[in-house]
Short mmCIF file of C-alpha atoms and ligand atoms in Angstrom, two decimals:
data_model
loop_
_atom_site.label_atom_id
_atom_site.label_comp_id
_atom_site.label_asym_id
_atom_site.label_seq_id
_atom_site.Cartn_x
_atom_site.Cartn_y
_atom_site.Cartn_z
CA MET A 18 -0.28 0.09 0.37
CA TYR A 19 1.17 3.55 -0.56
CA GLU A 20 0.22 6.27 1.84
CA ILE A 21 -0.47 10.11 1.04
CA VAL A 22 1.69 11.36 3.29
CA LYS A 23 0.24 15.53 1.69
CA LYS A 24 -2.77 16.04 -0.24
CA GLU A 25 -3.47 19.59 -1.57
CA LEU A 26 -6.31 21.17 -3.39
CA LEU A 27 -3.74 23.71 -5.95
CA ALA A 28 -6.70 25.07 -8.14
CA PRO A 29 -10.60 23.87 -8.40
CA ASN A 30 -10.61 19.98 -9.90
CA ILE A 31 -6.32 20.34 -8.90
CA VAL A 32 -4.76 17.80 -6.51
CA ARG A 33 -2.00 18.07 -5.50
CA MET A 34 -0.97 14.25 -3.53
CA GLU A 35 2.82 13.59 -2.24
CA ILE A 36 3.08 9.50 -1.89
CA ARG A 37 5.03 7.42 -0.16
CA ALA A 38 6.83 4.66 -2.86
CA PRO A 39 10.18 3.87 -1.99
CA ARG A 40 11.42 2.57 -4.43
CA THR A 41 9.61 4.64 -7.32
CA ALA A 42 11.72 7.63 -5.60
CA LYS A 43 14.80 6.02 -5.59
CA SER A 44 14.82 5.85 -9.50
CA CYS A 45 12.33 7.84 -10.95
CA LEU A 46 13.41 10.70 -12.99
CA PRO A 47 11.55 14.07 -14.74
CA GLY A 48 9.66 12.78 -17.51
CA GLN A 49 8.56 9.55 -16.07
CA PHE A 50 5.48 8.79 -15.11
CA VAL A 51 4.08 6.38 -12.83
CA ILE A 52 0.33 4.00 -12.49
CA VAL A 53 -1.83 4.96 -9.42
CA LYS A 54 -4.98 2.15 -8.69
CA ALA A 55 -6.14 3.60 -5.83
CA ASP A 56 -8.38 0.20 -4.69
CA GLU A 57 -7.78 -2.82 -6.52
CA GLN A 58 -11.28 -3.19 -8.68
CA GLY A 59 -9.69 0.55 -9.33
CA GLU A 60 -8.78 1.78 -12.79
CA ARG A 61 -5.28 2.01 -13.87
CA ILE A 62 -4.16 5.76 -14.01
CA PRO A 63 -1.44 6.78 -15.79
CA LEU A 64 0.16 9.78 -14.86
CA THR A 65 3.56 12.00 -14.91
CA ILE A 66 5.38 12.50 -12.26
CA CYS A 67 5.43 16.38 -10.94
CA ASP A 68 8.50 15.56 -8.57
CA TYR A 69 10.06 13.16 -5.72
CA SER A 70 12.49 12.99 -3.16
CA ARG A 71 14.41 10.09 -2.88
CA GLU A 72 15.60 11.37 0.95
CA ALA A 73 11.66 11.29 1.61
CA LYS A 74 11.65 8.27 -0.28
CA THR A 75 7.89 10.12 -1.69
CA VAL A 76 6.46 10.88 -5.09
CA THR A 77 4.28 14.35 -6.18
CA ILE A 78 1.36 13.41 -8.28
CA VAL A 79 -0.80 16.17 -9.89
CA PHE A 80 -4.34 15.30 -11.31
CA GLN A 81 -7.28 16.65 -12.51
CA THR A 82 -10.51 14.91 -11.41
CA VAL A 83 -12.44 14.89 -14.70
CA GLY A 84 -13.97 11.63 -15.14
CA THR A 85 -14.87 9.15 -12.10
CA SER A 86 -11.35 8.14 -11.57
CA THR A 87 -9.51 10.34 -10.49
CA LYS A 88 -12.53 12.00 -9.14
CA LEU A 89 -12.20 8.52 -7.11
CA LEU A 90 -8.71 8.73 -6.17
CA ALA A 91 -9.24 12.42 -4.71
CA GLU A 92 -11.43 11.25 -2.28
CA TYR A 93 -8.53 9.57 -0.33
CA GLU A 94 -6.83 11.89 2.93
CA GLU A 95 -3.65 12.40 3.96
CA GLY A 96 -2.84 9.21 6.20
CA GLU A 97 -5.46 6.99 3.63
CA ALA A 98 -3.06 4.49 1.27
CA PHE A 99 -3.42 3.74 -2.68
CA PHE A 100 -3.22 0.55 -3.87
CA ASP A 101 -0.69 0.52 -6.04
CA PHE A 102 1.43 2.81 -7.39
CA VAL A 103 4.06 1.29 -9.74
CA GLY A 104 6.90 3.17 -11.81
CA PRO A 105 8.90 4.49 -13.35
CA LEU A 106 7.50 4.05 -16.35
CA GLY A 107 8.14 5.23 -19.65
CA CYS A 108 11.10 7.17 -20.52
CA SER A 109 12.94 10.06 -18.81
CA SER A 110 12.74 13.16 -20.50
CA ASP A 111 15.87 13.12 -23.87
CA LEU A 112 17.45 16.63 -22.23
CA LEU A 113 18.79 14.71 -19.40
CA SER A 114 20.87 12.50 -21.34
CA GLU A 115 22.12 15.14 -23.52
CA PRO A 116 26.03 16.35 -22.61
CA GLN A 117 25.68 19.39 -20.11
CA GLU A 118 27.89 22.12 -21.73
CA ASP A 119 25.80 21.31 -24.73
CA LEU A 120 22.25 22.44 -22.62
CA LYS A 121 24.45 24.59 -20.58
CA ALA A 122 25.14 26.78 -24.12
CA LYS A 123 21.18 26.01 -25.26
CA LYS A 124 18.31 28.60 -24.12
CA LEU A 125 15.68 26.17 -23.46
CA LEU A 126 12.19 27.58 -23.07
CA PHE A 127 9.20 25.28 -21.14
CA ILE A 128 5.73 25.93 -22.37
CA ALA A 129 3.13 24.44 -19.67
CA GLY A 130 -0.43 24.34 -20.36
CA GLY A 131 -2.82 23.62 -17.47
CA VAL A 132 -2.48 20.64 -16.28
CA GLY A 133 0.80 20.02 -18.45
CA THR A 134 2.52 22.84 -15.59
CA ALA A 135 3.04 19.68 -13.20
CA PRO A 136 5.17 17.13 -15.69
CA VAL A 137 7.41 20.64 -16.60
CA TYR A 138 7.91 21.24 -13.20
CA PRO A 139 10.73 18.95 -12.30
CA GLN A 140 12.65 18.88 -15.82
CA VAL A 141 12.98 22.73 -14.84
CA LYS A 142 13.84 21.67 -11.37
CA TRP A 143 16.13 19.33 -12.69
CA LEU A 144 18.27 21.57 -15.03
CA HIS A 145 18.35 24.33 -11.90
CA GLU A 146 19.84 20.97 -9.89
CA HIS A 147 22.77 21.09 -13.06
CA GLY A 148 23.59 25.12 -13.09
CA ILE A 149 21.08 24.99 -16.21
CA LEU A 150 18.32 28.12 -16.00
CA ALA A 151 15.05 27.87 -18.52
CA ASP A 152 12.70 30.00 -19.40
CA CYS A 153 9.22 28.84 -18.89
CA ILE A 154 5.50 29.83 -20.21
CA ILE A 155 2.40 29.05 -17.86
CA GLY A 156 -0.43 29.34 -19.64
CA ALA A 157 -4.15 28.57 -18.34
CA ARG A 158 -7.80 29.70 -18.70
CA ASN A 159 -7.78 32.17 -15.76
CA GLN A 160 -5.86 33.44 -12.58
CA GLU A 161 -7.14 30.36 -10.58
CA LEU A 162 -5.89 27.46 -12.89
CA ILE A 163 -2.46 28.64 -13.21
CA ILE A 164 -0.68 25.83 -10.86
CA LEU A 165 2.79 25.68 -9.24
CA GLU A 166 3.90 29.72 -10.24
CA GLN A 167 5.61 29.74 -7.17
CA GLU A 168 7.85 26.65 -7.61
CA MET A 169 8.90 27.36 -11.02
CA LYS A 170 9.69 31.10 -9.73
CA GLU A 171 12.03 29.11 -7.70
CA VAL A 172 14.01 26.90 -10.24
CA ALA A 173 13.38 28.82 -13.85
CA GLY A 174 14.81 31.40 -15.70
CA GLU A 175 12.60 34.21 -16.42
CA VAL A 176 8.85 32.79 -15.63
CA PHE A 177 5.80 34.44 -17.85
CA VAL A 178 2.00 33.83 -17.37
CA CYS A 179 -0.67 34.15 -19.67
CA THR A 180 -4.15 33.48 -18.96
CA ASP A 181 -6.95 32.96 -22.08
CA ASP A 182 -8.95 35.90 -20.29
CA GLY A 183 -6.46 37.89 -18.79
CA SER A 184 -7.20 37.91 -15.52
CA LEU A 185 -3.04 37.23 -14.58
CA GLY A 186 -0.60 38.21 -16.66
CA LEU A 187 -0.49 38.58 -20.49
CA LYS A 188 -3.97 38.09 -21.98
CA GLY A 189 -4.23 35.12 -24.61
CA ASN A 190 -2.83 31.66 -24.85
CA VAL A 191 0.48 30.57 -24.98
CA ASN A 192 1.33 30.90 -28.71
CA ASP A 193 0.20 34.47 -28.39
CA CYS A 194 2.82 34.58 -25.43
CA LEU A 195 5.87 33.17 -27.19
CA LYS A 196 5.07 35.46 -30.13
CA TYR A 197 5.34 38.16 -27.24
CA LEU A 198 8.46 37.06 -26.20
CA ILE A 199 10.65 36.34 -29.30
CA SER A 200 8.78 40.34 -30.97
CA GLU A 201 8.60 42.30 -28.40
CA LYS A 202 10.96 41.10 -25.55
CA GLY A 203 13.75 39.95 -28.22
CA LYS A 204 13.94 36.78 -26.71
CA GLN A 205 15.93 33.36 -28.45
CA TYR A 206 15.56 30.17 -28.02
CA ASP A 207 16.97 26.73 -29.37
CA HIS A 208 14.06 24.04 -28.02
CA ILE A 209 11.63 24.50 -26.54
CA ILE A 210 9.17 22.12 -24.77
CA ALA A 211 5.46 22.20 -24.82
CA ILE A 212 3.27 20.35 -22.14
CA GLY A 213 -0.18 20.69 -21.93
CA PRO A 214 -3.35 19.61 -23.62
CA LEU A 215 -3.07 17.78 -27.44
CA ILE A 216 -4.38 20.87 -29.37
CA MET A 217 -2.53 22.98 -27.33
CA MET A 218 1.07 21.29 -28.52
CA LYS A 219 -0.53 20.61 -31.91
CA PHE A 220 -0.94 24.47 -32.56
CA VAL A 221 2.53 25.13 -30.37
CA CYS A 222 3.36 23.39 -32.69
CA LEU A 223 2.75 24.60 -36.10
CA LEU A 224 3.95 28.17 -34.83
CA THR A 225 7.31 26.88 -33.97
CA LYS A 226 7.69 24.59 -37.04
CA GLU A 227 7.83 28.03 -38.75
CA LEU A 228 9.55 29.59 -36.48
CA GLY A 229 12.05 27.21 -37.27
CA ILE A 230 13.02 25.85 -32.85
CA LYS A 231 12.85 22.53 -32.39
CA THR A 232 10.12 21.21 -30.21
CA THR A 233 9.13 18.10 -27.65
CA VAL A 234 6.16 17.43 -26.46
CA SER A 235 4.25 14.71 -23.91
CA MET A 236 1.85 12.70 -25.42
CA ASN A 237 0.80 11.08 -22.23
CA PRO A 238 -3.06 12.54 -22.72
CA ILE A 239 -3.41 9.77 -25.30
CA MET A 240 -2.43 7.32 -22.26
CA VAL A 241 -5.41 5.00 -21.23
CA ASP A 242 -3.44 1.84 -19.37
CA GLY A 243 -0.32 2.72 -19.55
CA THR A 244 1.28 -0.87 -20.49
CA GLY A 245 1.77 -1.21 -24.35
CA MET A 246 -1.84 -3.08 -23.79
CA CYS A 247 -4.48 -1.96 -24.60
CA GLY A 248 -3.19 0.17 -27.87
CA ALA A 249 -4.90 3.05 -26.81
CA CYS A 250 -1.59 5.57 -27.06
CA ARG A 251 -0.25 4.08 -30.40
CA LEU A 252 0.95 7.20 -32.57
CA THR A 253 2.69 8.20 -35.73
CA VAL A 254 6.05 9.93 -35.32
CA GLY A 255 7.64 10.58 -38.50
CA GLY A 256 5.96 7.92 -40.84
CA GLU A 257 6.53 4.78 -38.07
CA THR A 258 4.05 3.76 -35.57
CA LYS A 259 5.11 4.27 -31.96
CA PHE A 260 3.41 3.87 -28.60
CA ALA A 261 3.59 7.18 -26.08
CA CYS A 262 3.76 4.65 -22.94
CA VAL A 263 6.91 2.37 -24.36
CA ASP A 264 8.78 4.82 -26.84
CA GLY A 265 7.67 8.14 -24.70
CA PRO A 266 5.94 9.96 -23.67
CA GLU A 267 7.92 12.77 -25.01
CA PHE A 268 8.76 12.99 -28.86
CA ASP A 269 10.16 15.32 -31.24
CA GLY A 270 5.99 17.27 -31.61
CA HIS A 271 7.10 18.72 -35.36
CA LEU A 272 6.95 14.64 -36.32
CA VAL A 273 3.77 13.89 -34.63
CA ASP A 274 0.65 13.12 -36.86
CA PHE A 275 -1.46 15.35 -34.03
CA GLU A 276 -4.51 14.78 -36.25
CA GLU A 277 -4.43 10.83 -36.31
CA ALA A 278 -3.30 11.21 -32.44
CA MET A 279 -6.70 13.39 -31.63
CA ARG A 280 -9.01 11.85 -34.35
CA ARG A 281 -7.70 8.28 -32.02
CA GLN A 282 -8.24 9.65 -28.94
CA GLN A 283 -12.08 10.47 -29.73
CA LEU A 284 -12.65 7.04 -31.33
CA TYR A 285 -10.86 4.86 -28.31
CA ARG A 286 -13.63 6.66 -26.05
CA THR A 287 -16.10 4.62 -27.29
CA GLU A 288 -16.71 0.74 -27.62
CA GLU A 289 -17.58 1.08 -31.25
CA GLY A 290 -15.22 3.48 -32.04
CA ARG A 291 -12.28 1.00 -30.28
CA ALA A 292 -13.92 -2.14 -33.11
CA VAL A 293 -13.48 0.72 -35.58
CA LEU A 294 -9.75 0.99 -34.54
CA ARG A 295 -9.05 -2.99 -34.58
CA GLU A 296 -10.60 -3.30 -38.21
CA LYS A 297 -8.77 -0.46 -39.54
CA GLU A 298 -5.43 -1.29 -37.33
CA GLY A 299 -6.20 -5.14 -37.15
CA SER A 300 -4.06 -5.49 -33.49
CA THR A 301 -3.73 -2.05 -32.10
CA HIS A 302 -1.55 -2.48 -28.81
CA HIS A 303 2.45 -3.19 -28.36
CA GLY A 304 2.52 -6.88 -28.08
CA GLY A 305 2.93 -8.87 -24.91
CA CYS A 306 -0.18 -9.36 -23.93
CA GLY A 307 -0.09 -13.38 -23.97
CA TYR A 308 -2.57 -13.48 -26.55
CA CYS A 309 -1.35 -11.74 -30.02
CA GLU A 310 1.41 -12.65 -32.13
CA GLU A 311 2.73 -9.06 -31.83
CA THR A 312 5.71 -9.59 -28.69
P1 NAD B 30 -6.68 24.18 -21.11
O1 NAD B 30 -7.36 23.61 -21.37
O2 NAD B 30 -7.34 25.07 -19.80
O3 NAD B 30 -5.49 24.82 -21.61
C1 NAD B 30 -4.06 24.88 -20.73
C2 NAD B 30 -3.72 26.36 -21.82
O4 NAD B 30 -3.29 25.48 -23.03
C3 NAD B 30 -4.53 27.52 -22.14
O5 NAD B 30 -4.99 28.39 -21.25
C4 NAD B 30 -3.94 27.76 -23.60
O6 NAD B 30 -2.70 28.75 -23.08
C5 NAD B 30 -3.19 26.59 -24.15
N1 NAD B 30 -4.15 26.74 -24.93
C6 NAD B 30 -5.28 25.83 -24.54
N2 NAD B 30 -5.48 25.44 -26.55
C7 NAD B 30 -4.64 25.74 -27.08
C8 NAD B 30 -4.62 26.52 -28.43
N3 NAD B 30 -5.79 25.84 -29.42
N4 NAD B 30 -3.99 27.15 -29.08
C9 NAD B 30 -2.62 27.72 -28.64
N5 NAD B 30 -2.45 27.57 -26.91
C10 NAD B 30 -3.61 26.48 -26.80
O7 NAD B 30 -5.57 22.92 -20.26
P2 NAD B 30 -6.24 22.10 -19.00
O8 NAD B 30 -7.86 21.82 -18.92
O9 NAD B 30 -5.46 21.98 -17.84
O10 NAD B 30 -5.64 20.55 -19.26
C11 NAD B 30 -6.00 19.83 -19.61
C12 NAD B 30 -5.89 18.66 -20.64
O11 NAD B 30 -4.03 18.96 -20.13
C13 NAD B 30 -5.51 17.12 -20.02
O12 NAD B 30 -6.43 17.05 -22.05
C14 NAD B 30 -5.02 16.40 -20.44
O13 NAD B 30 -4.82 15.46 -20.22
C15 NAD B 30 -3.49 17.56 -20.56
N6 NAD B 30 -2.89 16.86 -19.56
C16 NAD B 30 -1.47 16.69 -20.47
C17 NAD B 30 -0.24 16.58 -19.92
C18 NAD B 30 0.98 16.06 -20.86
O14 NAD B 30 1.78 15.56 -20.16
N7 NAD B 30 0.78 16.47 -22.33
C19 NAD B 30 -0.16 16.38 -18.54
C20 NAD B 30 -1.47 16.47 -17.83
C21 NAD B 30 -2.33 17.21 -18.15
FE1 FES B 31 -2.10 1.37 -23.25
FE2 FES B 31 0.14 2.41 -24.71
S1 FES B 31 -1.48 3.28 -23.00
S2 FES B 31 -0.53 0.55 -25.22
#
């Protein structure tokens, strides 16, 4: 069992929990995710790691209560425990394997959209711990939904906030903010890491392609079981079939087929849609289920 050491409401329907998970805390890295199961019957929920402490043996998760399963997670209180907490899973951020001298020479910008700010934080924190300061745009619909602004300011270079309704920071979405930084503030970036809703990542990539700035995205939103078994997170990257939970979650955003990813996400939501996908794609998963020929 995995004890909830701390629970906090960051914004309406956005919960932060610190979980005692010694094995995961010992080896997890920024960019990786965990699968949480509230009780024995609970659905498996893949969540990107938001922070970890090797000393306290804890891992921090942030989630939005959108459906039955996340609502069930949010009902748990400090001192109670989750049935299962599996991880770390997926690949760590590519930045971690780049030579640090190369990273120090680059101007890095993170674009965090809404709840996507949570998986951005450990990457910016890791860079800070290694003497690298990255800038960060945090965008949300309104002031109430801006999360982790203070935490980010402690580890980032400059933090720029924007809200769709203008209630905090620049009025506009993250792309408006990026355009403003480049045209009005004379900012230049070599590499952008964008994490947020699919639609945001798609439009950020369209803009950064025009601007000629390398862009990494996190395809966590299309994951369902996080094991390579369900096939939900299948996507095309540079013409090749990939699985976000096994080969990602991060990919070169300019090579991701967002239209297909969004179409598949819609179809995967219903039994009828899943049947359409099976008909069209055959065995849609990554293999290893023991019942198919893929391994
Ligand atoms: P949201 O819809 O409120 O959007 C957050 C911000 O993204 C907006 O304020 C805006 O600045 C930007 N944005 C949205 N659409 C845009 C567009 N078309 N063009 C430019 N910018 C745009 O976000 P939310 O409700 O907090 O996020 C929920 C989504 O985030 C869920 O779909 C969830 O799956 C996803 N998410 C993704 C990750 C990840 O790893 N990629 C992690 C956590 C959550
Ligand atoms: Fe199910 Fe990746 S989330 S195969």
